mmCIF file of C-alpha atoms and ligand atoms in Angstrom:
data_model
loop_
_atom_site.group_PDB
_atom_site.id
_atom_site.type_symbol
_atom_site.label_atom_id
_atom_site.label_comp_id
_atom_site.label_asym_id
_atom_site.label_seq_id
_atom_site.Cartn_x
_atom_site.Cartn_y
_atom_site.Cartn_z
ATOM 1 C CA MET I 1 49.732 132.394 115.994
ATOM 2 C CA HIS I 2 47.476 131.167 118.832
ATOM 3 C CA SER I 3 47.906 134.410 120.747
ATOM 4 C CA ASP I 4 45.174 134.263 123.406
ATOM 5 C CA GLY I 5 47.932 133.352 125.870
ATOM 6 C CA HIS I 6 46.081 130.349 127.311
ATOM 7 C CA ALA I 7 46.708 126.646 127.239
ATOM 8 C CA HIS I 8 43.813 124.552 125.909
ATOM 9 C CA ARG I 9 42.825 120.959 126.514
ATOM 10 C CA ILE I 10 42.392 118.721 123.476
ATOM 11 C CA THR I 11 40.426 115.471 123.739
ATOM 12 C CA LEU I 12 40.772 112.597 121.263
ATOM 13 C CA ALA I 13 37.229 111.507 120.399
ATOM 14 C CA SER I 14 38.177 107.859 119.836
ATOM 15 C CA SER I 15 39.844 107.285 123.193
ATOM 16 C CA ASP I 16 39.010 110.099 125.621
ATOM 17 C CA GLN I 17 42.786 110.587 125.862
ATOM 18 C CA THR I 18 43.632 114.271 126.328
ATOM 19 C CA PHE I 19 46.629 116.558 125.915
ATOM 20 C CA VAL I 20 47.350 120.225 126.544
ATOM 21 C CA CYS I 21 48.239 122.653 123.769
ATOM 22 C CA GLU I 22 50.347 125.487 125.214
ATOM 23 C CA PRO I 23 50.191 129.056 123.864
ATOM 24 C CA GLY I 24 52.112 129.405 120.587
ATOM 25 C CA ASP I 25 51.956 125.676 119.882
ATOM 26 C CA VAL I 26 49.997 123.630 117.324
ATOM 27 C CA MET I 27 47.878 120.469 117.661
ATOM 28 C CA LEU I 28 50.370 118.022 116.161
ATOM 29 C CA ARG I 29 53.433 119.130 118.082
ATOM 30 C CA SER I 30 51.690 119.465 121.433
ATOM 31 C CA ALA I 31 50.297 115.926 121.028
ATOM 32 C CA LEU I 32 53.782 114.563 120.217
ATOM 33 C CA ARG I 33 55.241 116.423 123.221
ATOM 34 C CA THR I 34 52.783 114.453 125.381
ATOM 35 C CA GLY I 35 53.876 111.172 123.740
ATOM 36 C CA ILE I 36 50.741 110.751 121.577
ATOM 37 C CA ALA I 37 51.471 108.961 118.278
ATOM 38 C CA PHE I 38 49.912 111.592 115.953
ATOM 39 C CA PRO I 39 50.714 110.662 112.303
ATOM 40 C CA TYR I 40 52.738 113.268 110.352
ATOM 41 C CA GLU I 41 55.717 113.681 108.095
ATOM 42 C CA CYS I 42 56.878 117.151 107.033
ATOM 43 C CA ASN I 43 55.614 119.445 109.829
ATOM 44 C CA VAL I 44 55.479 122.336 107.338
ATOM 45 C CA GLY I 45 52.007 122.055 105.793
ATOM 46 C CA ALA I 46 53.035 120.213 102.646
ATOM 47 C CA CYS I 47 52.418 116.451 102.942
ATOM 48 C CA GLY I 48 48.863 116.360 104.379
ATOM 49 C CA ASN I 49 49.674 113.361 106.629
ATOM 50 C CA CYS I 50 48.723 115.132 109.875
ATOM 51 C CA LYS I 51 45.003 115.690 109.160
ATOM 52 C CA PHE I 52 42.417 115.495 111.916
ATOM 53 C CA GLU I 53 38.693 116.147 112.037
ATOM 54 C CA LEU I 54 37.446 118.876 114.358
ATOM 55 C CA ILE I 55 34.443 117.512 116.283
ATOM 56 C CA GLU I 56 34.012 120.289 118.811
ATOM 57 C CA GLY I 57 35.655 123.677 119.386
ATOM 58 C CA ASP I 58 37.425 126.159 117.142
ATOM 59 C CA VAL I 59 40.918 126.370 115.640
ATOM 60 C CA GLU I 60 43.046 129.068 114.080
ATOM 61 C CA VAL I 61 44.665 127.991 110.819
ATOM 62 C CA VAL I 62 48.213 129.273 111.033
ATOM 63 C CA TRP I 63 48.992 129.024 107.304
ATOM 64 C CA PRO I 64 45.741 128.906 105.281
ATOM 65 C CA GLU I 65 47.624 128.538 101.957
ATOM 66 C CA ALA I 66 49.415 125.364 103.113
ATOM 67 C CA PRO I 67 49.594 123.079 100.053
ATOM 68 C CA GLY I 68 48.534 120.051 102.131
ATOM 69 C CA TRP I 69 45.131 121.617 103.037
ATOM 70 C CA THR I 70 42.455 121.249 100.328
ATOM 71 C CA ALA I 71 39.025 122.814 99.712
ATOM 72 C CA LYS I 72 37.460 119.429 100.463
ATOM 73 C CA ASP I 73 39.234 119.348 103.842
ATOM 74 C CA ARG I 74 37.687 122.743 104.713
ATOM 75 C CA GLU I 75 34.192 121.482 103.854
ATOM 76 C CA ARG I 76 34.661 118.402 106.020
ATOM 77 C CA ARG I 77 36.148 120.272 109.003
ATOM 78 C CA ARG I 78 39.466 118.531 108.425
ATOM 79 C CA TYR I 79 42.589 120.454 109.420
ATOM 80 C CA LEU I 80 46.346 120.001 109.320
ATOM 81 C CA GLY I 81 47.677 119.225 112.799
ATOM 82 C CA CYS I 82 50.926 121.057 112.017
ATOM 83 C CA GLN I 83 49.087 124.230 110.982
ATOM 84 C CA SER I 84 46.252 124.486 113.533
ATOM 85 C CA ALA I 85 46.228 126.187 116.917
ATOM 86 C CA PRO I 86 43.192 125.725 119.195
ATOM 87 C CA ARG I 87 41.096 128.787 120.118
ATOM 88 C CA GLY I 88 39.657 126.988 123.154
ATOM 89 C CA ASP I 89 39.244 123.427 124.377
ATOM 90 C CA CYS I 90 38.599 121.077 121.439
ATOM 91 C CA THR I 91 37.609 117.514 120.665
ATOM 92 C CA ILE I 92 39.265 116.040 117.591
ATOM 93 C CA LYS I 93 39.126 112.779 115.661
ATOM 94 C CA MET I 94 42.515 111.388 114.706
ATOM 95 C CA ARG I 95 43.755 107.820 114.580
ATOM 96 C CA PRO I 96 47.030 107.468 116.519
ATOM 97 C CA SER I 97 49.424 105.001 114.912
ATOM 98 C CA ALA I 98 52.179 103.351 116.975
ATOM 99 C CA HIS I 99 54.696 103.960 114.165
ATOM 100 C CA TYR I 100 54.602 107.681 115.052
ATOM 101 C CA ALA I 101 55.146 107.308 118.802
ATOM 102 C CA PRO I 102 57.965 109.807 119.445
ATOM 103 C CA LYS I 103 61.292 108.248 120.502
ATOM 104 C CA HIS I 104 62.126 111.584 122.121
ATOM 105 C CA ALA I 105 59.381 114.028 123.056
ATOM 106 C CA PRO I 106 59.994 117.177 120.984
ATOM 107 C CA ARG I 107 60.972 120.306 122.939
ATOM 108 C CA ARG I 108 61.195 123.996 122.257
ATOM 109 C CA VAL I 109 64.697 125.336 122.936
ATOM 110 C CA SER I 110 66.746 128.235 121.669
ATOM 111 C CA GLY I 111 69.906 127.900 119.603
ATOM 112 C CA THR I 112 72.774 130.360 119.167
ATOM 113 C CA LEU I 113 74.567 130.297 115.805
ATOM 114 C CA THR I 114 78.213 129.623 116.653
ATOM 115 C CA GLU I 115 79.808 128.560 113.388
ATOM 116 C CA ARG I 116 79.202 128.199 109.668
ATOM 117 C CA ARG I 117 81.280 126.749 106.862
ATOM 118 C CA ALA I 118 80.869 126.132 103.145
ATOM 119 C CA ILE I 119 80.434 122.524 101.989
ATOM 120 C CA THR I 120 79.820 123.154 98.270
ATOM 121 C CA HIS I 121 79.047 126.216 96.132
ATOM 122 C CA ASP I 122 75.465 126.195 97.498
ATOM 123 C CA ILE I 123 75.464 124.062 100.681
ATOM 124 C CA GLU I 124 76.680 125.414 104.029
ATOM 125 C CA GLU I 125 76.848 123.911 107.500
ATOM 126 C CA PHE I 126 75.302 125.954 110.329
ATOM 127 C CA ARG I 127 76.112 125.024 113.933
ATOM 128 C CA PHE I 128 73.931 126.036 116.859
ATOM 129 C CA THR I 129 74.596 125.729 120.583
ATOM 130 C CA LEU I 130 71.410 124.953 122.483
ATOM 131 C CA SER I 131 70.002 126.589 125.603
ATOM 132 C CA ASP I 132 68.801 123.194 126.753
ATOM 133 C CA ASN I 133 69.250 119.533 125.992
ATOM 134 C CA MET I 134 67.411 118.125 122.941
ATOM 135 C CA PRO I 135 68.046 114.365 122.584
ATOM 136 C CA PHE I 136 67.530 113.024 119.054
ATOM 137 C CA GLU I 137 68.146 109.979 116.876
ATOM 138 C CA PRO I 138 70.455 110.027 113.822
ATOM 139 C CA GLY I 139 68.346 111.050 110.788
ATOM 140 C CA GLN I 140 65.830 113.271 112.603
ATOM 141 C CA TYR I 141 65.069 116.926 111.909
ATOM 142 C CA ALA I 142 64.178 120.108 113.805
ATOM 143 C CA LEU I 143 62.082 123.185 113.025
ATOM 144 C CA LEU I 144 63.833 126.537 112.902
ATOM 145 C CA THR I 145 62.017 129.831 113.404
ATOM 146 C CA LEU I 146 63.949 132.379 111.378
ATOM 147 C CA PRO I 147 63.642 136.121 111.978
ATOM 148 C CA GLY I 148 61.080 137.739 109.663
ATOM 149 C CA VAL I 149 60.058 134.403 108.078
ATOM 150 C CA GLU I 150 56.473 133.120 108.423
ATOM 151 C CA GLY I 151 56.176 129.632 109.912
ATOM 152 C CA GLN I 152 59.104 127.320 110.490
ATOM 153 C CA ARG I 153 61.590 125.563 108.248
ATOM 154 C CA ALA I 154 62.568 121.917 108.691
ATOM 155 C CA TYR I 155 66.272 121.018 108.680
ATOM 156 C CA SER I 156 67.822 117.657 109.457
ATOM 157 C CA MET I 157 70.656 117.355 111.905
ATOM 158 C CA SER I 158 73.979 116.136 110.435
ATOM 159 C CA ASN I 159 75.623 115.458 113.787
ATOM 160 C CA ILE I 160 74.658 112.812 116.312
ATOM 161 C CA ASP I 161 73.554 113.201 119.884
ATOM 162 C CA GLU I 162 76.535 111.908 121.797
ATOM 163 C CA GLY I 163 74.728 112.074 125.097
ATOM 164 C CA ILE I 164 77.540 113.322 127.270
ATOM 165 C CA VAL I 165 78.886 116.253 125.247
ATOM 166 C CA GLU I 166 78.098 119.704 126.660
ATOM 167 C CA PRO I 167 77.104 122.186 125.432
ATOM 168 C CA ARG I 168 74.569 120.465 123.204
ATOM 169 C CA GLU I 169 74.928 121.339 119.548
ATOM 170 C CA LEU I 170 72.856 120.845 116.442
ATOM 171 C CA HIS I 171 74.534 120.974 113.030
ATOM 172 C CA PHE I 172 72.503 121.595 109.880
ATOM 173 C CA GLN I 173 73.644 121.384 106.252
ATOM 174 C CA VAL I 174 71.466 123.625 104.171
ATOM 175 C CA ARG I 175 71.247 124.152 100.437
ATOM 176 C CA ARG I 176 70.545 127.724 99.420
ATOM 177 C CA VAL I 177 67.273 127.808 97.468
ATOM 178 C CA PRO I 178 67.067 130.586 94.856
ATOM 179 C CA ASN I 179 64.591 133.204 96.193
ATOM 180 C CA GLY I 180 63.880 131.016 99.235
ATOM 181 C CA ARG I 181 62.747 133.075 102.229
ATOM 182 C CA GLY I 182 64.118 130.812 104.965
ATOM 183 C CA THR I 183 67.428 130.042 103.270
ATOM 184 C CA GLY I 184 67.746 133.733 102.324
ATOM 185 C CA VAL I 185 67.661 134.655 106.031
ATOM 186 C CA LEU I 186 69.940 131.774 107.064
ATOM 187 C CA PHE I 187 72.587 132.597 104.464
ATOM 188 C CA ASP I 188 72.366 136.394 104.352
ATOM 189 C CA THR I 189 70.952 137.739 107.636
ATOM 190 C CA LEU I 190 71.710 135.384 110.500
ATOM 191 C CA ASP I 191 75.025 136.399 112.105
ATOM 192 C CA ILE I 192 77.237 134.433 114.467
ATOM 193 C CA GLY I 193 75.915 134.977 118.013
ATOM 194 C CA MET I 194 72.260 135.378 116.958
ATOM 195 C CA ARG I 195 69.672 133.250 118.729
ATOM 196 C CA ILE I 196 66.646 131.536 117.178
ATOM 197 C CA ASP I 197 63.909 129.192 118.388
ATOM 198 C CA ILE I 198 64.428 125.533 117.552
ATOM 199 C CA ASP I 199 61.804 122.828 118.050
ATOM 200 C CA GLY I 200 62.542 119.125 117.790
ATOM 201 C CA PRO I 201 63.325 116.386 117.228
ATOM 202 C CA TYR I 202 60.859 115.190 114.572
ATOM 203 C CA GLY I 203 60.866 112.566 111.837
ATOM 204 C CA MET I 204 60.528 108.819 111.466
ATOM 205 C CA ALA I 205 63.512 108.131 109.156
ATOM 206 C CA TYR I 206 65.905 107.585 112.037
ATOM 207 C CA LEU I 207 68.568 104.892 112.363
ATOM 208 C CA ARG I 208 67.099 101.526 113.365
ATOM 209 C CA ARG I 209 69.781 100.420 115.843
ATOM 210 C CA ASP I 210 68.278 96.960 116.329
ATOM 211 C CA VAL I 211 68.428 95.932 112.644
ATOM 212 C CA LYS I 212 71.641 94.162 111.581
ATOM 213 C CA ARG I 213 71.201 94.319 107.772
ATOM 214 C CA ASP I 214 73.756 96.182 105.650
ATOM 215 C CA ILE I 215 72.693 99.743 105.005
ATOM 216 C CA LEU I 216 72.320 101.894 101.906
ATOM 217 C CA CYS I 217 72.045 105.664 102.441
ATOM 218 C CA ILE I 218 70.998 107.672 99.389
ATOM 219 C CA ALA I 219 71.296 111.452 99.596
ATOM 220 C CA GLY I 220 70.248 113.799 96.819
ATOM 221 C CA GLY I 221 71.207 117.512 96.888
ATOM 222 C CA SER I 222 70.003 118.994 100.186
ATOM 223 C CA GLY I 223 69.451 115.466 101.583
ATOM 224 C CA LEU I 224 73.077 115.241 102.742
ATOM 225 C CA ALA I 225 72.608 116.039 106.468
ATOM 226 C CA PRO I 226 70.337 113.217 107.691
ATOM 227 C CA MET I 227 72.306 110.582 105.757
ATOM 228 C CA ILE I 228 75.594 111.859 107.247
ATOM 229 C CA SER I 229 73.963 111.678 110.679
ATOM 230 C CA ILE I 230 72.910 108.052 110.013
ATOM 231 C CA ALA I 231 76.466 107.163 108.883
ATOM 232 C CA ARG I 232 77.897 108.800 112.004
ATOM 233 C CA GLY I 233 75.326 106.964 114.104
ATOM 234 C CA VAL I 234 76.308 103.601 112.565
ATOM 235 C CA ALA I 235 80.020 104.271 113.158
ATOM 236 C CA ALA I 236 79.322 105.129 116.814
ATOM 237 C CA GLU I 237 76.917 102.280 117.595
ATOM 238 C CA PRO I 238 78.640 99.160 118.972
ATOM 239 C CA ALA I 239 75.515 97.076 118.257
ATOM 240 C CA LEU I 240 76.045 97.751 114.512
ATOM 241 C CA ASP I 241 79.741 96.752 114.458
ATOM 242 C CA GLY I 242 79.324 94.091 111.781
ATOM 243 C CA VAL I 243 77.060 96.179 109.542
ATOM 244 C CA LYS I 244 78.377 97.620 106.247
ATOM 245 C CA LEU I 245 77.149 101.018 105.112
ATOM 246 C CA HIS I 246 77.123 102.200 101.500
ATOM 247 C CA PHE I 247 76.622 105.922 100.987
ATOM 248 C CA LEU I 248 75.451 107.129 97.585
ATOM 249 C CA TYR I 249 75.322 110.872 96.942
ATOM 250 C CA GLY I 250 73.555 112.256 93.887
ATOM 251 C CA GLY I 251 74.167 115.751 92.510
ATOM 252 C CA ARG I 252 73.439 117.476 89.242
ATOM 253 C CA THR I 253 77.056 118.217 88.268
ATOM 254 C CA PRO I 254 80.462 117.331 89.806
ATOM 255 C CA ARG I 255 80.681 120.580 91.774
ATOM 256 C CA ASP I 256 77.533 119.537 93.701
ATOM 257 C CA VAL I 257 79.106 116.337 95.026
ATOM 258 C CA CYS I 258 79.938 116.298 98.743
ATOM 259 C CA GLY I 259 80.006 114.090 101.826
ATOM 260 C CA ARG I 260 83.042 111.897 101.125
ATOM 261 C CA ASP I 261 85.354 113.757 103.562
ATOM 262 C CA MET I 262 82.746 113.335 106.338
ATOM 263 C CA LEU I 263 82.646 109.560 105.786
ATOM 264 C CA GLU I 264 86.454 109.335 105.511
ATOM 265 C CA ALA I 265 86.757 110.847 108.990
ATOM 266 C CA LEU I 266 84.795 107.981 110.572
ATOM 267 C CA PRO I 267 86.227 104.791 112.109
ATOM 268 C CA GLY I 268 85.572 101.921 109.717
ATOM 269 C CA TRP I 269 86.051 104.038 106.562
ATOM 270 C CA ALA I 270 86.860 101.867 103.506
ATOM 271 C CA GLU I 271 86.454 98.723 105.614
ATOM 272 C CA ARG I 272 82.750 98.894 106.302
ATOM 273 C CA LEU I 273 81.832 102.471 105.306
ATOM 274 C CA HIS I 274 81.885 103.171 101.578
ATOM 275 C CA PHE I 275 81.102 106.275 99.516
ATOM 276 C CA GLN I 276 80.079 106.613 95.883
ATOM 277 C CA ALA I 277 78.657 109.539 93.969
ATOM 278 C CA ALA I 278 76.638 110.044 90.824
ATOM 279 C CA VAL I 279 75.891 113.117 88.739
ATOM 280 C CA SER I 280 72.880 113.370 86.483
ATOM 281 C CA ASP I 281 74.156 116.034 84.118
ATOM 282 C CA VAL I 282 76.041 114.374 81.256
ATOM 283 C CA ALA I 283 77.902 117.627 80.490
ATOM 284 C CA PRO I 284 79.926 118.003 83.711
ATOM 285 C CA ASP I 285 81.185 121.483 84.592
ATOM 286 C CA SER I 286 84.605 122.164 83.137
ATOM 287 C CA GLU I 287 86.378 122.820 86.475
ATOM 288 C CA THR I 288 86.097 119.247 87.751
ATOM 289 C CA VAL I 289 87.187 115.961 86.188
ATOM 290 C CA TRP I 290 84.452 113.396 86.787
ATOM 291 C CA ASP I 291 85.237 109.706 87.090
ATOM 292 C CA GLY I 292 82.215 108.675 89.185
ATOM 293 C CA HIS I 293 78.815 107.392 88.097
ATOM 294 C CA VAL I 294 76.576 109.231 85.642
ATOM 295 C CA GLY I 295 72.797 108.997 86.048
ATOM 296 C CA PHE I 296 70.057 109.428 88.621
ATOM 297 C CA VAL I 297 70.703 107.874 92.026
ATOM 298 C CA HIS I 298 67.830 105.398 91.792
ATOM 299 C CA THR I 299 69.204 103.857 88.585
ATOM 300 C CA VAL I 300 72.774 103.920 89.897
ATOM 301 C CA ALA I 301 71.617 102.172 93.105
ATOM 302 C CA GLU I 302 69.841 99.537 91.013
ATOM 303 C CA THR I 303 72.952 98.954 88.881
ATOM 304 C CA LEU I 304 75.267 98.768 91.884
ATOM 305 C CA PHE I 305 73.180 96.599 94.186
ATOM 306 C CA GLY I 306 70.352 95.040 92.113
ATOM 307 C CA GLU I 307 68.492 92.311 93.993
ATOM 308 C CA LYS I 308 70.828 92.711 97.012
ATOM 309 C CA LEU I 309 68.691 95.756 97.867
ATOM 310 C CA ARG I 310 66.085 93.313 99.208
ATOM 311 C CA ASP I 311 68.476 92.378 102.003
ATOM 312 C CA MET I 312 69.454 95.937 102.891
ATOM 313 C CA GLU I 313 68.050 98.592 105.201
ATOM 314 C CA ILE I 314 67.569 101.651 103.001
ATOM 315 C CA TYR I 315 67.489 105.292 104.104
ATOM 316 C CA PHE I 316 67.095 108.180 101.698
ATOM 317 C CA ALA I 317 66.630 111.929 101.772
ATOM 318 C CA GLY I 318 66.282 114.632 99.184
ATOM 319 C CA PRO I 319 63.800 116.363 96.901
ATOM 320 C CA PRO I 320 60.347 114.758 96.401
ATOM 321 C CA ALA I 321 61.015 113.853 92.737
ATOM 322 C CA MET I 322 64.088 111.849 93.745
ATOM 323 C CA GLY I 323 62.139 110.218 96.588
ATOM 324 C CA ALA I 324 59.339 109.170 94.244
ATOM 325 C CA ALA I 325 61.800 107.669 91.728
ATOM 326 C CA ILE I 326 63.612 105.713 94.453
ATOM 327 C CA GLN I 327 60.319 104.400 95.850
ATOM 328 C CA ARG I 328 59.190 103.228 92.393
ATOM 329 C CA ALA I 329 62.512 101.451 91.823
ATOM 330 C CA LEU I 330 62.385 99.737 95.233
ATOM 331 C CA ILE I 331 58.776 98.611 94.737
ATOM 332 C CA ALA I 332 59.696 97.147 91.323
ATOM 333 C CA LEU I 333 62.548 95.243 92.988
ATOM 334 C CA LYS I 334 60.147 94.006 95.716
ATOM 335 C CA VAL I 335 62.166 95.527 98.566
ATOM 336 C CA PRO I 336 60.043 95.082 101.721
ATOM 337 C CA PHE I 337 58.481 98.407 102.719
ATOM 338 C CA GLU I 338 59.558 98.059 106.386
ATOM 339 C CA GLN I 339 63.219 98.217 105.289
ATOM 340 C CA VAL I 340 62.832 101.639 103.661
ATOM 341 C CA HIS I 341 62.985 104.888 105.672
ATOM 342 C CA PHE I 342 62.614 108.466 104.459
ATOM 343 C CA ASP I 343 61.142 111.871 105.273
ATOM 344 C CA GLN I 344 60.627 113.826 102.076
ATOM 345 C CA PHE I 345 62.065 117.359 101.826
ATOM 346 C CA TYR I 346 59.126 119.439 100.622
HETATM 347 C C1 FAD C 401 61.576 116.883 106.942
HETATM 348 C C2 FAD C 401 62.369 117.903 106.158
HETATM 349 C C3 FAD C 401 63.750 117.974 106.330
HETATM 350 C C4 FAD C 401 64.491 118.889 105.602
HETATM 351 N N1 FAD C 401 65.862 118.908 105.763
HETATM 352 C C5 FAD C 401 66.610 119.761 105.014
HETATM 353 C C6 FAD C 401 68.056 119.779 105.138
HETATM 354 O O1 FAD C 401 68.661 119.058 105.939
HETATM 355 N N2 FAD C 401 68.737 120.654 104.347
HETATM 356 C C7 FAD C 401 68.108 121.478 103.456
HETATM 357 O O2 FAD C 401 68.808 122.245 102.767
HETATM 358 N N3 FAD C 401 66.749 121.477 103.336
HETATM 359 C C8 FAD C 401 65.993 120.662 104.086
HETATM 360 N N4 FAD C 401 64.615 120.684 103.949
HETATM 361 C C9 FAD C 401 63.977 121.696 103.091
HETATM 362 C C10 FAD C 401 63.785 123.000 103.902
HETATM 363 O O3 FAD C 401 62.890 122.778 104.982
HETATM 364 C C11 FAD C 401 63.183 124.162 103.090
HETATM 365 O O4 FAD C 401 62.007 123.755 102.430
HETATM 366 C C12 FAD C 401 64.146 124.734 102.081
HETATM 367 O O5 FAD C 401 65.343 125.158 102.745
HETATM 368 C C13 FAD C 401 63.525 125.933 101.351
HETATM 369 O O6 FAD C 401 63.136 126.885 102.304
HETATM 370 P P1 FAD C 401 63.002 128.419 101.920
HETATM 371 O O7 FAD C 401 62.319 129.119 103.024
HETATM 372 O O8 FAD C 401 64.339 128.965 101.506
HETATM 373 O O9 FAD C 401 62.064 128.383 100.638
HETATM 374 P P2 FAD C 401 60.547 128.870 100.542
HETATM 375 O O10 FAD C 401 60.150 128.499 99.168
HETATM 376 O O11 FAD C 401 60.440 130.283 100.964
HETATM 377 O O12 FAD C 401 59.796 127.964 101.610
HETATM 378 C C14 FAD C 401 59.522 126.592 101.356
HETATM 379 C C15 FAD C 401 59.138 125.834 102.588
HETATM 380 O O13 FAD C 401 58.569 126.627 103.601
HETATM 381 C C16 FAD C 401 57.244 126.208 103.952
HETATM 382 N N5 FAD C 401 56.460 127.462 104.125
HETATM 383 C C17 FAD C 401 56.379 128.470 103.238
HETATM 384 N N6 FAD C 401 55.570 129.461 103.752
HETATM 385 C C18 FAD C 401 55.169 129.053 104.969
HETATM 386 C C19 FAD C 401 54.327 129.633 105.974
HETATM 387 N N7 FAD C 401 53.744 130.816 105.847
HETATM 388 N N8 FAD C 401 54.133 128.921 107.102
HETATM 389 C C20 FAD C 401 54.701 127.708 107.271
HETATM 390 N N9 FAD C 401 55.523 127.124 106.347
HETATM 391 C C21 FAD C 401 55.739 127.779 105.207
HETATM 392 C C22 FAD C 401 56.800 125.360 102.777
HETATM 393 O O14 FAD C 401 55.928 124.341 103.118
HETATM 394 C C23 FAD C 401 58.104 124.783 102.283
HETATM 395 O O15 FAD C 401 58.420 123.652 103.066
HETATM 396 C C24 FAD C 401 63.855 119.773 104.682
HETATM 397 C C25 FAD C 401 62.457 119.715 104.550
HETATM 398 C C26 FAD C 401 61.710 118.800 105.269
HETATM 399 C C27 FAD C 401 60.226 118.764 105.120
HETATM 400 S S1 FES C 402 51.246 118.738 106.355
HETATM 401 FE FE1 FES C 402 51.399 118.506 108.503
HETATM 402 S S2 FES C 402 52.928 117.009 108.699
HETATM 403 FE FE2 FES C 402 52.972 117.441 106.581
#
């Protein structure tokens, strides 16, 4: 990727604002590192939110098969910011949007795998110690470069940045994806002591510390980590002392359910932090007795909270199908859009 070894200057056509893209970096991330509010979501070529128009210059497309890049985009010289590296100085057209102004400029650091532990039959926690500080907000994610895997993989942090703790650590909770290349390497190849490149933080679904509404966190499957980070962030934030947090975890069967022990360990558990779980499979696995909710998380959330959802701050994370169902339910209930925060897991 972008291997000419030179930094290139990128100019925004609308404003004459410029930023430098260093060797090995892409348009989107180098803009965010400079503090430019470049719209994006997934960072892995899937959502298509990071498109820009190339006015002048040449770019290398890092992943031409990226699902977010269409034939029409190619015709119109539109590229994905997260998958394009400049081949020289460029001028691009992109409309910055204040919503995307980075709270912490993303940085490239390295992380050494120090610990891993099983959470469920297919989710494990991986802990990395960082070479350098990487401040982040609860709910954000980082990009991991895994040995032998093309591109990067996005994983949300489950811990919080406590500011004073050294060495800095990032904890990820990853669901093994059958035949997945990145998760294959994480689960089967990466040994304790191995070092990888980590780039972050990214993501807009971070804890809004200035909003005093009660909170609902909905996590489906692999969406556990960012919601745990938000819950930990709420428990640690004095400004949110009076805020109640309801955590709803959705799995397919009872053996998928997790997260309760992490909430129980927090100050405020059972008083202002509450956990409930739902499974969607009506034939639970025989090993576990199930006395929780049955159904998809969006319907369970509707049953539990109904119109109260309009007065809550809602965070969710998980597979795109779950995200779409939750969004439809919240729109039908007229929950104001500004109270809903998510980054979809493509
Ligand atoms: C914002 C965000 C946060 C996420 N957080 C978590 C989390 O906390 N826990 C969790 O378990 N999962 C999380 N995911 C999903 C995770 O990033 C992976 O998609 C998942 O682990 C499957 O990866 P895989 O390599 O095993 O599967 P694969 O099917 O091999 O790869 C799928 C992913 O890799 C990208 N990709 C594939 N090929 C390339 C390439 N050549 N270049 C660049 N990208 C490529 C795809 O866009 C897709 O995102 C998150 C995803 C996003 C977008
Ligand atoms: S496709 Fe680039 S941010 Fe999603």
